PDB file of C-alpha atoms in Angstrom:
ATOM      1  CA  MET A 148     170.171  78.932  23.298  1.00 51.00           C
ATOM      2  CA  THR A 149     169.978  77.169  19.970  1.00 59.00           C
ATOM      3  CA  GLY A 150     172.226  77.096  16.947  1.00 62.00           C
ATOM      4  CA  ASN A 151     175.357  75.481  15.701  1.00 72.00           C
ATOM      5  CA  ILE A 152     178.732  75.915  17.351  1.00 74.00           C
ATOM      6  CA  ALA A 153     180.483  75.402  13.965  1.00 68.00           C
ATOM      7  CA  ILE A 154     179.292  78.816  12.791  1.00 73.00           C
ATOM      8  CA  LEU A 155     180.782  80.375  15.911  1.00 77.00           C
ATOM      9  CA  GLY A 156     184.008  78.581  15.102  1.00 74.00           C
ATOM     10  CA  TYR A 157     184.008  80.073  11.618  1.00 76.00           C
ATOM     11  CA  GLY A 158     183.457  83.530  13.043  1.00 78.00           C
ATOM     12  CA  LEU A 159     186.454  83.093  15.297  1.00 79.00           C
ATOM     13  CA  SER A 160     188.574  81.646  12.500  1.00 78.00           C
ATOM     14  CA  ALA A 161     187.816  84.652  10.273  1.00 81.00           C
ATOM     15  CA  ILE A 162     189.458  87.031  12.749  1.00 87.00           C
ATOM     16  CA  GLY A 163     193.000  85.815  12.017  1.00 86.00           C
ATOM     17  CA  PRO A 164     192.902  86.205   8.228  1.00 87.00           C
ATOM     18  CA  GLY A 165     191.159  89.560   8.613  1.00 88.00           C
ATOM     19  CA  VAL A 166     193.943  90.882  10.796  1.00 91.00           C
ATOM     20  CA  GLY A 167     196.532  89.289   8.511  1.00 90.00           C
ATOM     21  CA  ILE A 168     195.124  90.960   5.398  1.00 92.00           C
ATOM     22  CA  GLY A 169     195.117  94.300   7.187  1.00 93.00           C
ATOM     23  CA  LEU A 170     198.760  93.890   8.172  1.00 94.00           C
ATOM     24  CA  ILE A 171     199.767  92.790   4.669  1.00 94.00           C
ATOM     25  CA  PHE A 172     198.279  95.834   2.987  1.00 95.00           C
ATOM     26  CA  ALA A 173     199.480  98.186   5.729  1.00 95.00           C
ATOM     27  CA  ALA A 174     203.023  96.972   5.068  1.00 95.00           C
ATOM     28  CA  TYR A 175     202.461  97.281   1.307  1.00 95.00           C
ATOM     29  CA  ILE A 176     201.277 100.890   1.598  1.00 96.00           C
ATOM     30  CA  ASN A 177     204.156 101.706   3.923  1.00 96.00           C
ATOM     31  CA  GLY A 178     206.671 100.151   1.519  1.00 95.00           C
ATOM     32  CA  VAL A 179     205.281 101.979  -1.511  1.00 95.00           C
ATOM     33  CA  ALA A 180     205.288 105.256   0.409  1.00 96.00           C
ATOM     34  CA  ARG A 181     208.960 104.765   1.257  1.00 96.00           C
ATOM     35  CA  GLN A 182     210.069 103.477  -2.166  1.00 95.00           C
ATOM     36  CA  PRO A 183     207.594 104.204  -4.970  1.00 94.00           C
ATOM     37  CA  GLU A 184     209.857 102.591  -7.572  1.00 95.00           C
ATOM     38  CA  ALA A 185     209.478  99.192  -5.854  1.00 93.00           C
ATOM     39  CA  ARG A 186     205.696  99.220  -6.315  1.00 94.00           C
ATOM     40  CA  GLY A 187     205.606  96.418  -8.893  1.00 92.00           C
ATOM     41  CA  MET A 188     207.635  93.988  -6.824  1.00 94.00           C
ATOM     42  CA  LEU A 189     205.772  94.810  -3.599  1.00 94.00           C
ATOM     43  CA  GLN A 190     202.367  94.516  -5.276  1.00 94.00           C
ATOM     44  CA  SER A 191     202.925  90.934  -6.391  1.00 94.00           C
ATOM     45  CA  ILE A 192     204.123  89.947  -2.923  1.00 93.00           C
ATOM     46  CA  ALA A 193     201.120  91.676  -1.311  1.00 94.00           C
ATOM     47  CA  ILE A 194     198.663  89.919  -3.624  1.00 95.00           C
ATOM     48  CA  LEU A 195     200.276  86.555  -2.879  1.00 95.00           C
ATOM     49  CA  GLY A 196     200.031  87.235   0.859  1.00 92.00           C
ATOM     50  CA  PHE A 197     196.406  88.275   0.457  1.00 93.00           C
ATOM     51  CA  ALA A 198     195.605  85.065  -1.414  1.00 93.00           C
ATOM     52  CA  LEU A 199     197.241  82.899   1.244  1.00 91.00           C
ATOM     53  CA  ALA A 200     195.489  84.710   4.094  1.00 89.00           C
ATOM     54  CA  GLU A 201     192.142  84.522   2.317  1.00 90.00           C
ATOM     55  CA  ALA A 202     192.666  80.793   1.745  1.00 90.00           C
ATOM     56  CA  LEU A 203     192.778  80.384   5.530  1.00 85.00           C
ATOM     57  CA  ALA A 204     189.377  82.060   5.843  1.00 84.00           C
ATOM     58  CA  ILE A 205     187.909  79.834   3.123  1.00 88.00           C
ATOM     59  CA  PHE A 206     189.434  76.782   4.817  1.00 86.00           C
ATOM     60  CA  GLY A 207     187.761  77.809   8.077  1.00 79.00           C
ATOM     61  CA  LEU A 208     184.417  78.160   6.292  1.00 80.00           C
ATOM     62  CA  VAL A 209     184.779  74.694   4.757  1.00 83.00           C
ATOM     63  CA  LEU A 210     185.587  73.185   8.142  1.00 78.00           C
ATOM     64  CA  ALA A 211     182.524  74.864   9.642  1.00 74.00           C
ATOM     65  CA  PHE A 212     180.346  73.030   7.120  1.00 78.00           C
ATOM     66  CA  VAL A 213     182.254  69.732   7.367  1.00 81.00           C
ATOM     67  CA  PHE A 214     181.953  69.509  11.148  1.00 73.00           C
ATOM     68  CA  LYS A 215     178.357  70.722  11.185  1.00 68.00           C
ATOM     69  CA  ALA A 216     176.350  68.494  13.485  1.00 54.00           C
TER      70      ALA A 216
END
């Protein structure tokens, strides 16, 4: 077996933000379905949550390249 364990680490670190983004937008859709007039406020919060969760995935990718042997 050959390869780099850092890439496996990135694959595992991408699971958390992927699940987090799914939960963020599931809650956003649920909130808009319950209160359509709150769409503007919920959308900005959902986009902020998406950006923070995606930053974790990018951070994991950077660490995979930093600790590459």
